[in-house]
Short mmCIF file of C-alpha atoms and ligand atoms in Angstrom, two decimals:
data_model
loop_
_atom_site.label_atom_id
_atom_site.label_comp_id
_atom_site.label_asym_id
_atom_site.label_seq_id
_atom_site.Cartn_x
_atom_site.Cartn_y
_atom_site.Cartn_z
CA UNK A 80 0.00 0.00 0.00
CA UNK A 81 1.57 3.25 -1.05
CA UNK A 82 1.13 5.88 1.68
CA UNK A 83 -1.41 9.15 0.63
CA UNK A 84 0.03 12.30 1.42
CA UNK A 85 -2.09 15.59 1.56
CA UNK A 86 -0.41 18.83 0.68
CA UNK A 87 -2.01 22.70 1.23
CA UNK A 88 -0.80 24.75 -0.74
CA UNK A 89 0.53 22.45 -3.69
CA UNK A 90 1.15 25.56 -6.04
CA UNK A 91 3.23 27.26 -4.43
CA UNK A 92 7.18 27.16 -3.91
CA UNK A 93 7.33 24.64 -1.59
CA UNK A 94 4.50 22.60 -2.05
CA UNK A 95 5.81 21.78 -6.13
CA UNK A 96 9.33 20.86 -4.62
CA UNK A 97 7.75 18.31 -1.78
CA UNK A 98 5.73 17.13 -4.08
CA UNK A 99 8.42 16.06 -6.26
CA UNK A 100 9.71 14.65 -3.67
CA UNK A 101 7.05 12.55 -1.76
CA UNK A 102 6.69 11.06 -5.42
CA UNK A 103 9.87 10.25 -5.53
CA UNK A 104 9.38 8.42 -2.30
CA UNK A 105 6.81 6.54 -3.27
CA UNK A 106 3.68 8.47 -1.78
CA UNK A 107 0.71 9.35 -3.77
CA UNK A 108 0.44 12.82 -3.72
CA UNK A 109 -2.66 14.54 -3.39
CA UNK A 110 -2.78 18.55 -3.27
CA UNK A 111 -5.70 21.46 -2.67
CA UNK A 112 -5.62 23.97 -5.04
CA UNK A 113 -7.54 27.26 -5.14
CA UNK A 114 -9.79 28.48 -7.88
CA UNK A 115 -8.53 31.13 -9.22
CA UNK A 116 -9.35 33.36 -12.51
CA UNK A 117 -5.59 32.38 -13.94
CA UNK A 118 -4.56 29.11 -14.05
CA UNK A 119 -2.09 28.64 -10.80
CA UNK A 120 -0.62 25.35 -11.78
CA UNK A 121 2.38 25.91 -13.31
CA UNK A 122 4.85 25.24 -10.42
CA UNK A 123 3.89 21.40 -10.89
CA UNK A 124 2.47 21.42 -14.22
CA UNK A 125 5.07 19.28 -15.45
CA UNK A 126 4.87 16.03 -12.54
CA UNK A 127 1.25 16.40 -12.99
CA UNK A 128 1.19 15.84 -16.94
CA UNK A 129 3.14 12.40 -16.13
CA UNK A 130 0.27 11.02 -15.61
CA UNK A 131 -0.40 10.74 -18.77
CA UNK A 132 2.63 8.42 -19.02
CA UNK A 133 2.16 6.58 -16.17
CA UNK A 134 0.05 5.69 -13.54
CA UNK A 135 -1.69 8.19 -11.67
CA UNK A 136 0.22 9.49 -8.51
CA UNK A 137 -0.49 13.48 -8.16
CA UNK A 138 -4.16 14.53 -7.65
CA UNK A 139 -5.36 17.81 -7.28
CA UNK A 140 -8.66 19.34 -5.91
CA UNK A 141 -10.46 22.69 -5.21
CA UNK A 142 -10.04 23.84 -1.27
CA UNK A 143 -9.52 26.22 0.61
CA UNK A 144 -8.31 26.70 4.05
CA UNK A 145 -10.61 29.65 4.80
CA UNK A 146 -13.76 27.04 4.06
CA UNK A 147 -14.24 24.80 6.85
CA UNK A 148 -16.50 22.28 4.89
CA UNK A 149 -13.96 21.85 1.78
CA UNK A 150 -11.25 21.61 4.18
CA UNK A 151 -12.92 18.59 6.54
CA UNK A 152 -14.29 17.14 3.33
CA UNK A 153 -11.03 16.78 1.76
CA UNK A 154 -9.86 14.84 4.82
CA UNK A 155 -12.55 12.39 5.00
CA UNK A 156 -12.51 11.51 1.26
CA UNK A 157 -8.68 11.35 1.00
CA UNK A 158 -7.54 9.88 4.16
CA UNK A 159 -4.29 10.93 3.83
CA UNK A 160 -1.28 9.62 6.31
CA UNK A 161 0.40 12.81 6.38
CA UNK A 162 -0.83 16.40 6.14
CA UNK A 163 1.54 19.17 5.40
CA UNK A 164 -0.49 22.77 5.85
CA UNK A 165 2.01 24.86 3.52
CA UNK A 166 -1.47 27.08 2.35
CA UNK A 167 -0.51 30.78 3.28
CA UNK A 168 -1.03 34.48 2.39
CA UNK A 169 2.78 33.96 2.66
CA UNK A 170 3.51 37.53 2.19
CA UNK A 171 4.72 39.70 5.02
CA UNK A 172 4.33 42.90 3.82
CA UNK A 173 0.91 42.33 2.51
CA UNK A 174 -0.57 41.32 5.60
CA UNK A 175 -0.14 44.78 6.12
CA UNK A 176 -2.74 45.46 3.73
CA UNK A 177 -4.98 42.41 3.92
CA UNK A 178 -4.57 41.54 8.22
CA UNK A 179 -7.58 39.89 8.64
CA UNK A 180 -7.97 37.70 5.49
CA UNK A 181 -3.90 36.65 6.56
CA UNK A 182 -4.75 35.52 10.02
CA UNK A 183 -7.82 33.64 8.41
CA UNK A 184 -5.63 31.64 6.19
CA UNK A 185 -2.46 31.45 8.54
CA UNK A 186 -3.82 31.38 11.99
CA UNK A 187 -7.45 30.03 11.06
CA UNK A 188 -6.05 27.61 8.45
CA UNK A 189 -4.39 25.02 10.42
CA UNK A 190 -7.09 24.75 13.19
CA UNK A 191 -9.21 23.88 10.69
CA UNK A 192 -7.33 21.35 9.11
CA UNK A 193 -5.95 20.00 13.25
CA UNK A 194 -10.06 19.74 14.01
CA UNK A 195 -10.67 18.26 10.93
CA UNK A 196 -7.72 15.56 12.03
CA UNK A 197 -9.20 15.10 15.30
CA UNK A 198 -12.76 14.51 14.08
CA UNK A 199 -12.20 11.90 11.38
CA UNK A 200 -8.81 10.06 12.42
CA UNK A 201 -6.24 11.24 15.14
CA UNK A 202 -3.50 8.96 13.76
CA UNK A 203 -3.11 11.60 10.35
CA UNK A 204 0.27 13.08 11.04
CA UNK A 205 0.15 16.97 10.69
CA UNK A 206 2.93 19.17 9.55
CA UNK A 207 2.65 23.26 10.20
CA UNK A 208 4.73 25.06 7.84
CA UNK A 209 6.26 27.57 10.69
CA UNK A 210 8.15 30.66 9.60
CA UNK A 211 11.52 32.49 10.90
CA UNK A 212 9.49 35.50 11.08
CA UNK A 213 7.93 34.52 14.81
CA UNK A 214 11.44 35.98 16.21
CA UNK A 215 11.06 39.37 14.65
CA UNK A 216 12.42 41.02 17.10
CA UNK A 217 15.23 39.19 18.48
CA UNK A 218 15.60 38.17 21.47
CA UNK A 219 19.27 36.58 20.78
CA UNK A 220 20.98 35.24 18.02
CA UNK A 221 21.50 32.45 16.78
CA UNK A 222 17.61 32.07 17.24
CA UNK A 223 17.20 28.03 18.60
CA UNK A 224 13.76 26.43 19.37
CA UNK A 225 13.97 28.16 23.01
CA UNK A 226 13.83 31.39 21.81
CA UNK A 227 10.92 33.60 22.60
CA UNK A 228 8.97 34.94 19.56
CA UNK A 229 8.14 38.24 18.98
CA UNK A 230 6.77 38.72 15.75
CA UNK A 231 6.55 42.49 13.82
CA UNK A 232 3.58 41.59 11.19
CA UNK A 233 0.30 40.55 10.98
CA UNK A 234 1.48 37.87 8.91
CA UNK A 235 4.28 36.42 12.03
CA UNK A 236 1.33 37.17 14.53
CA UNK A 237 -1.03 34.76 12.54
CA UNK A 238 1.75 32.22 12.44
CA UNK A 239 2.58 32.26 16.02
CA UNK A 240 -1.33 31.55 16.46
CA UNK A 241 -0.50 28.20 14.42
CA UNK A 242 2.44 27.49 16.35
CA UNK A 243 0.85 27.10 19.15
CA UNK A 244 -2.58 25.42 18.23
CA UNK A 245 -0.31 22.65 16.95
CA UNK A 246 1.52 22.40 20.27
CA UNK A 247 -1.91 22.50 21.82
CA UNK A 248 -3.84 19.77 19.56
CA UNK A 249 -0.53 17.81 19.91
CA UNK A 250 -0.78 17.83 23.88
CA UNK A 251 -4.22 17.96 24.60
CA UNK A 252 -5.31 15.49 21.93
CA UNK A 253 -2.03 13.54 21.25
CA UNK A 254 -2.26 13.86 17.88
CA UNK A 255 1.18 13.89 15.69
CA UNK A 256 1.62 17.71 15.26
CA UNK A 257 5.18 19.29 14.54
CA UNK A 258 5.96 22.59 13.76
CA UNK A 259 9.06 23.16 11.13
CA UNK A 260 10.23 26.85 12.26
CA UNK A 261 11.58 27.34 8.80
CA UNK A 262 13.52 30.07 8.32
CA UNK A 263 13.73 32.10 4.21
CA UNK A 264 14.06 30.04 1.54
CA UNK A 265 14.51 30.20 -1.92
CA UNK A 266 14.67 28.64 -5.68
CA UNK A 267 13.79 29.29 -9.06
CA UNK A 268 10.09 28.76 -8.55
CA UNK A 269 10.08 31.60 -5.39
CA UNK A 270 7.22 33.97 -6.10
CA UNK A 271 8.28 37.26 -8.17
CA UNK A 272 7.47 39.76 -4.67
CA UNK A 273 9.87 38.62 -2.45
CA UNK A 274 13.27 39.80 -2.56
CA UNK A 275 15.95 37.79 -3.91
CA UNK A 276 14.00 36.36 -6.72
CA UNK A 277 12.56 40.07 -7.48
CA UNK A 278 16.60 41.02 -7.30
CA UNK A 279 17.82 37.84 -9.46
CA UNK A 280 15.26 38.64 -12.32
CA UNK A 281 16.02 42.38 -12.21
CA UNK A 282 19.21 42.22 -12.83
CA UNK A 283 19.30 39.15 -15.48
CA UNK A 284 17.21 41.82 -17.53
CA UNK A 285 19.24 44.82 -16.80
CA UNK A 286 22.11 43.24 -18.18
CA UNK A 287 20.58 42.14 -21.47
CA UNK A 288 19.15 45.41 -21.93
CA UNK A 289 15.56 44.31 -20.97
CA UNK A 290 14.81 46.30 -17.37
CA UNK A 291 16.71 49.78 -16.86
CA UNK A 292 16.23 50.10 -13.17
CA UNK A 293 15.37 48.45 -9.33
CA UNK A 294 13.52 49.74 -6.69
CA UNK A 295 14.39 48.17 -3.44
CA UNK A 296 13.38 48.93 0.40
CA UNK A 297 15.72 47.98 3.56
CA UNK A 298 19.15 46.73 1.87
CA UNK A 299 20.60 46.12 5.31
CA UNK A 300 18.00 43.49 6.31
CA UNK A 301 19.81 40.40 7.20
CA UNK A 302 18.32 36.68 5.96
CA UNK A 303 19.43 33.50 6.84
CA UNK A 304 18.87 31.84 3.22
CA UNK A 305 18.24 28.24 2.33
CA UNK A 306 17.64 26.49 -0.74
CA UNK A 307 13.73 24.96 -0.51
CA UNK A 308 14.84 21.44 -2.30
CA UNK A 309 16.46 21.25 1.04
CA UNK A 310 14.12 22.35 3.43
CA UNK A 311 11.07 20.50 1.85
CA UNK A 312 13.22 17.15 2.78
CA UNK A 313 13.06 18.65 6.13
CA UNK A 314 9.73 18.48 6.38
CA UNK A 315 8.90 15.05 5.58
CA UNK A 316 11.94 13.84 8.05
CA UNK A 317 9.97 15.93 10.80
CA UNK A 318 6.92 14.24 10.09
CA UNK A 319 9.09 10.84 10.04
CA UNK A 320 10.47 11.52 13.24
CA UNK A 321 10.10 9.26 16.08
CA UNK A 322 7.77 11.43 18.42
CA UNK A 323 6.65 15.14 16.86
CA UNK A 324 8.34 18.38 17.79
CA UNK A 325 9.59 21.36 16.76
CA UNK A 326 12.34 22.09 14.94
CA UNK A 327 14.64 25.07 13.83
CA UNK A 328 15.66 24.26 9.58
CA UNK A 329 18.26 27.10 8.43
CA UNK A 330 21.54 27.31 7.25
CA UNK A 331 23.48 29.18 10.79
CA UNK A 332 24.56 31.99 7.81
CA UNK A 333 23.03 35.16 6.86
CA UNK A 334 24.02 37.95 4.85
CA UNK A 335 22.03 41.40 4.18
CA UNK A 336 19.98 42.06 1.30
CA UNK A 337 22.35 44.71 -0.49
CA UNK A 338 25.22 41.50 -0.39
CA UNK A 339 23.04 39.17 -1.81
CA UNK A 340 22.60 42.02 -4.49
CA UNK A 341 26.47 42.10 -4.92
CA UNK A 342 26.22 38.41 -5.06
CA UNK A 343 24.17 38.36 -7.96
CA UNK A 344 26.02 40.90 -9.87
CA UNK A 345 29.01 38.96 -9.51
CA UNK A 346 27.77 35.70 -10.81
CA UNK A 347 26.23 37.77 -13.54
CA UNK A 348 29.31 39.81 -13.79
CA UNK A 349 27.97 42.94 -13.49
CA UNK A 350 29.87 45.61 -11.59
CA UNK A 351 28.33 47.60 -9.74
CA UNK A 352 29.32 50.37 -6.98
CA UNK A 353 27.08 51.96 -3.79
CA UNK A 354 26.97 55.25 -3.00
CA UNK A 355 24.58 57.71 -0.70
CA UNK A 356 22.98 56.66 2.18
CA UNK A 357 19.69 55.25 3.93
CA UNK A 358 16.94 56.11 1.51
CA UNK A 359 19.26 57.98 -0.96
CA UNK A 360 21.71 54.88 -1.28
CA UNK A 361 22.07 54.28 -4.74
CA UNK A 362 23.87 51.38 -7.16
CA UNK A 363 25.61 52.08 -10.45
CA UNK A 364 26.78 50.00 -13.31
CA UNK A 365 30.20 50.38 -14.28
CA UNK A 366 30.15 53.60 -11.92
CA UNK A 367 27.89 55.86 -14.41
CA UNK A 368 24.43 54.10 -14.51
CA UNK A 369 22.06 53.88 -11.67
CA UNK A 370 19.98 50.42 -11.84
CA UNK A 371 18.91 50.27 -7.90
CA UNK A 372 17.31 53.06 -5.91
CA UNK A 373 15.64 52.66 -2.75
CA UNK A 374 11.71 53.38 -2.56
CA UNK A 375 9.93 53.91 0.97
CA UNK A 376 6.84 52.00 -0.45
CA UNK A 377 8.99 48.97 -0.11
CA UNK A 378 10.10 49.47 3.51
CA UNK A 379 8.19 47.39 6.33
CA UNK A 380 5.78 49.34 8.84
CA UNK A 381 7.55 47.08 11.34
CA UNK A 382 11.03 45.60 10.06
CA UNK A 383 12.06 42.33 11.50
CA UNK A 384 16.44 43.71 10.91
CA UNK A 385 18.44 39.78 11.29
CA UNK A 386 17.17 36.50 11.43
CA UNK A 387 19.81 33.20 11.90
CA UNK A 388 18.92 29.67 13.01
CA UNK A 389 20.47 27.41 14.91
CA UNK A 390 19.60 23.75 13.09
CA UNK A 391 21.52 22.26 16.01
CA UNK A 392 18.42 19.64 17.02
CA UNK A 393 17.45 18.89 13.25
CA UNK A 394 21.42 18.06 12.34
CA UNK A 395 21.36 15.96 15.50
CA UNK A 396 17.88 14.18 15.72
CA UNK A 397 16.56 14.58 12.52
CA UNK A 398 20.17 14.01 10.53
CA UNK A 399 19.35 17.12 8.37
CA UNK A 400 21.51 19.61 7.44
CA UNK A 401 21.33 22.32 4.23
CA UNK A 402 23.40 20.74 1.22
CA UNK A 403 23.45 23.88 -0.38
CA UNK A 404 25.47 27.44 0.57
CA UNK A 405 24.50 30.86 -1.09
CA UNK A 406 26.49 30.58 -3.95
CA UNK A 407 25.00 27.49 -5.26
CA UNK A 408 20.97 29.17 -4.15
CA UNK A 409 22.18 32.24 -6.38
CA UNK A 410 23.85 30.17 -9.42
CA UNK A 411 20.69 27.82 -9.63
CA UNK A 412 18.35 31.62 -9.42
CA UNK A 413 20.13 33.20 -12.02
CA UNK A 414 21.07 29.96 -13.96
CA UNK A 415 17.31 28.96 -14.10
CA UNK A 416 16.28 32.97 -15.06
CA UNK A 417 18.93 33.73 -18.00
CA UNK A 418 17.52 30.28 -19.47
CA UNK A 419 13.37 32.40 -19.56
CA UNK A 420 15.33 35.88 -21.41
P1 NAP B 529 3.91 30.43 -1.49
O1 NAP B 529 4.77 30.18 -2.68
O2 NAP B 529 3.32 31.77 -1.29
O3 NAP B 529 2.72 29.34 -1.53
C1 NAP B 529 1.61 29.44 -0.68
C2 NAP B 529 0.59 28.40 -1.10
O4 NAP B 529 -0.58 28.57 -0.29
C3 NAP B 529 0.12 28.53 -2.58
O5 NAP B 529 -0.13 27.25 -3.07
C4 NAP B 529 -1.17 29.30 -2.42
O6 NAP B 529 -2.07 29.12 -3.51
C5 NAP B 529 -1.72 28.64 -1.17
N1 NAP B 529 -2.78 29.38 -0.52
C6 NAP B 529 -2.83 30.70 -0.21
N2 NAP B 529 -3.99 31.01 0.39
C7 NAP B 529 -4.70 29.85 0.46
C8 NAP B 529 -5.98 29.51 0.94
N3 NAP B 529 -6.78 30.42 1.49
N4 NAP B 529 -6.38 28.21 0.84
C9 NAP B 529 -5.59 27.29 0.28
N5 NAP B 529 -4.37 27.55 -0.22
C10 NAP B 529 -3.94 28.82 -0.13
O7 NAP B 529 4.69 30.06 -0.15
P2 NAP B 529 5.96 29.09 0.06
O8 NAP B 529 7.19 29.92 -0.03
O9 NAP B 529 5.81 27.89 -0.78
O10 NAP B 529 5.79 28.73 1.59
C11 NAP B 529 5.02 27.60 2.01
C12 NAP B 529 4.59 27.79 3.45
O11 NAP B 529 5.74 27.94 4.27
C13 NAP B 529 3.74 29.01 3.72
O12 NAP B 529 2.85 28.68 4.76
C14 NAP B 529 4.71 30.06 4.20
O13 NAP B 529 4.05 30.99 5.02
C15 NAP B 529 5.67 29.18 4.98
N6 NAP B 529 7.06 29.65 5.06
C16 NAP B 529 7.75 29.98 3.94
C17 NAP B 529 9.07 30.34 4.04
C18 NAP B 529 9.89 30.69 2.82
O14 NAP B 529 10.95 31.29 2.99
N7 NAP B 529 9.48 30.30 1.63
C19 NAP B 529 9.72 30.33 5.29
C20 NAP B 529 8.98 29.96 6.42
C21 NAP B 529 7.65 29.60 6.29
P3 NAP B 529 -1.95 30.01 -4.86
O15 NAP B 529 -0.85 29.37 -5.66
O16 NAP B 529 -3.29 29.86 -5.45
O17 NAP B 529 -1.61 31.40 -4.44
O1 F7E B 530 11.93 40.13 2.46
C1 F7E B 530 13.73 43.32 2.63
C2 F7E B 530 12.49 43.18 3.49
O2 F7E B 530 9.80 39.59 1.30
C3 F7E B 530 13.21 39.87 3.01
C4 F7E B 530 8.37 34.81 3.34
O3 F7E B 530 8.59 33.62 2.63
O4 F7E B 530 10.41 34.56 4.57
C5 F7E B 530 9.71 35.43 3.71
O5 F7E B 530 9.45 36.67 4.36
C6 F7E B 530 13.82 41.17 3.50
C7 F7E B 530 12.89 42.02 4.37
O6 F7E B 530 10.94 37.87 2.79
C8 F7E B 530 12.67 44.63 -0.57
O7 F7E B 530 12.23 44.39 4.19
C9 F7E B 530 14.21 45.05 0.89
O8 F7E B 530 13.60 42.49 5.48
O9 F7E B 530 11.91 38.39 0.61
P1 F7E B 530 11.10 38.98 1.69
P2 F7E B 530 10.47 37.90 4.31
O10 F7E B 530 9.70 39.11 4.64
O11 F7E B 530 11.68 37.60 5.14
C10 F7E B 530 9.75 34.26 5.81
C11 F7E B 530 10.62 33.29 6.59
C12 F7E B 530 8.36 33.80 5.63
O12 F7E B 530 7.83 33.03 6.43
C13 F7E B 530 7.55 34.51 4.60
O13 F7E B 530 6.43 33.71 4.19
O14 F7E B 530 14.12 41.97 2.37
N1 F7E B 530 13.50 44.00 1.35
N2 F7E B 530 13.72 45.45 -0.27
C14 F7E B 530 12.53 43.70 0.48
N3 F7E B 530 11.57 42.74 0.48
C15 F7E B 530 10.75 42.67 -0.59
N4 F7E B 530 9.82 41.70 -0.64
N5 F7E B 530 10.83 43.56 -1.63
C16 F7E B 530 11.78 44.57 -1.65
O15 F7E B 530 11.84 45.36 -2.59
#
């Protein structure tokens, strides 16, 4: 019997590169998809044509985490071992603009899906797609599973909400809940909006002429950055742990926004020199041609300034540990981008 595997959030970044991989494992994969005016596949468009070749292994259905009913119907009819929530309004500086519909999908979501769980069949293992962001403000750093959150957006508020209601159903009901406290991480198939992929296609166009300039917030931001192929084999080892818990996945390295910048302009060979500061920093090609100025549209209300994990207790229990460093994130971005111009 092959084991059924039920993914939220199967367009996105993550959920295309776990499903890949559960496949590869052996699961059937079955994912919720949202309707949507556009067609939203294209992350996994190309594992869910093979089923044309071979058997069927990938299903998908209309969901949604904000509707109870599809949610708890979903789980009856599939009756799925494993349940990883990724399903998100994943962006922090929208939940600026949209608080309420955020906490519905990030806070709301997984208590859905963790009632659902304990209605129909408490053995379903539940994964909670946990985000860096719950530190905000640090209290130290390297940030470890001890550390005390304090998150800076609507978006980190909601997900401390699921943190804990997947502590909760874990201890009150005994259900397999773990939290993966996942800290940023990237690929090709990252969403346009956040920053290094919005960075990585700016400047593959700049340099062929395509794109003259880009507008950037807070370049001194610090990331820890990971590469999601990694962190999505993360997930299913937490879920294949022993007992559930929580667990820290990073890389222990971060770097600020305007060096991941000079990263990318050196793979792409582009050189480029700051000047100015704070909201009048600028960068210029060769020294004559500004391509990056700052905008205060795309500061934070609330800036969470340095994030770093600590993967200490995922190296040690779960045997995980990031196979790739920045360099190889960046080549694979920008490798993956000059192939699209
Ligand atoms: P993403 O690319 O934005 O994908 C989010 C997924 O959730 C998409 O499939 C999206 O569907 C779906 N979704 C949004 N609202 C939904 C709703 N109401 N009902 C059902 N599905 C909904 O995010 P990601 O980078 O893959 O991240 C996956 C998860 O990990 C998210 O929960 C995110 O908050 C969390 N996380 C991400 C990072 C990171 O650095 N990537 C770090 C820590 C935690 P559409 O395709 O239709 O929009
Ligand atoms: O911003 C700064 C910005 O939007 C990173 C999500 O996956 O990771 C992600 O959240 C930093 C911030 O990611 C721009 O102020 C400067 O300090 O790429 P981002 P994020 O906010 O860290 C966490 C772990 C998640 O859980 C989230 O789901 O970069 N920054 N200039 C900018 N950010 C953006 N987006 N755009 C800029 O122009």
């Amino acid at each position: 019997m092959k084991k059924i595997a039920l993914i939220f959030g199967i367009t996105g970044q993550d959920g295309a590169y776990l499903s890949k991989f559960l496949l590869k494992k052996g699961y059937l994969v079955h994912g919720v998809k949202r309707r949507s005016s556009l067609i939203n596949t294209y992350r996994i468009d190309d594992i869910y044509q093979d089923k044309f070749k071979s058997k069927k292994k990938l299903f998908l259905h209309y969901g949604d985490v904000t509707d109870p009913l599809s949610v708890s119907n979903l789980i009856k009819k599939i009756k799925p071992a494993e349940i990883y929530n990724l399903a998100a309004q994943s962006h922090v500086a929208v939940s600026f603009e949209t608080p309420e519909y955020t906490a519905n999908t990030v806070a709301l979501g997984p208590l859905r899906i963790l009632d659902a769980i304990k209605k129909f069949n408490k053995k379903i293992k539940f994964y909670q797609a946990g985000s860096s962001e719950m530190f905000g403000k640090v209290f130290e750093t390297p940030q470890n599973e001890k550390t005390p959150f304090y998150p800076r957006s609507p978006y980190a508020i909601a997900k401390v909400y699921a943190h804990w209601i997947t502590v909760n159903f874990r201890e009150s009901y005994n259900i397999f809940a773990s939290n993966g406290i996942l800290f940023n991480h990237e690929s090709p198939l990252r969403g346009e909006t956040f920053v290094t992929q919005k960075i990585v296609k700016a400047l593959c166009k700049i340099k062929i002429g395509k794109q003259k300039k880009l507008y950037l917030g807070n370049v001194y931001a610090k990331r820890d950055w990971g590469h999601a192929e990694d962190y999505v084999e993360a997930m299913w080892k937490i879920l294949n742990y022993k007992k559930p818990d929580d667990f820290i996945i990073s890389t222990g390295k971060h770097y600020s926004v305007k060096q991941f910048v000079n990263l990318v302009a050196k793979k792409l060979q582009m050189k480029i020199t700051w000047k100015g500061k704070g909201i009048d920093e600028k960068a210029y090609l060769d020294t004559k041609k500004c391509i990056i100025e700052c905008k205060k549209e795309y500061f934070r209300l609330a800036e969470v300034n340095t994030l770093k994990g600590n993967y200490y207790k995922a190296k040690k229990l779960l045997k995980w540990k990031p196979s790739r460093d920045i360099n190889s994130l960046i080549n694979d971005m920008v490798e993956s981008e000059l192939k699209k111009n």
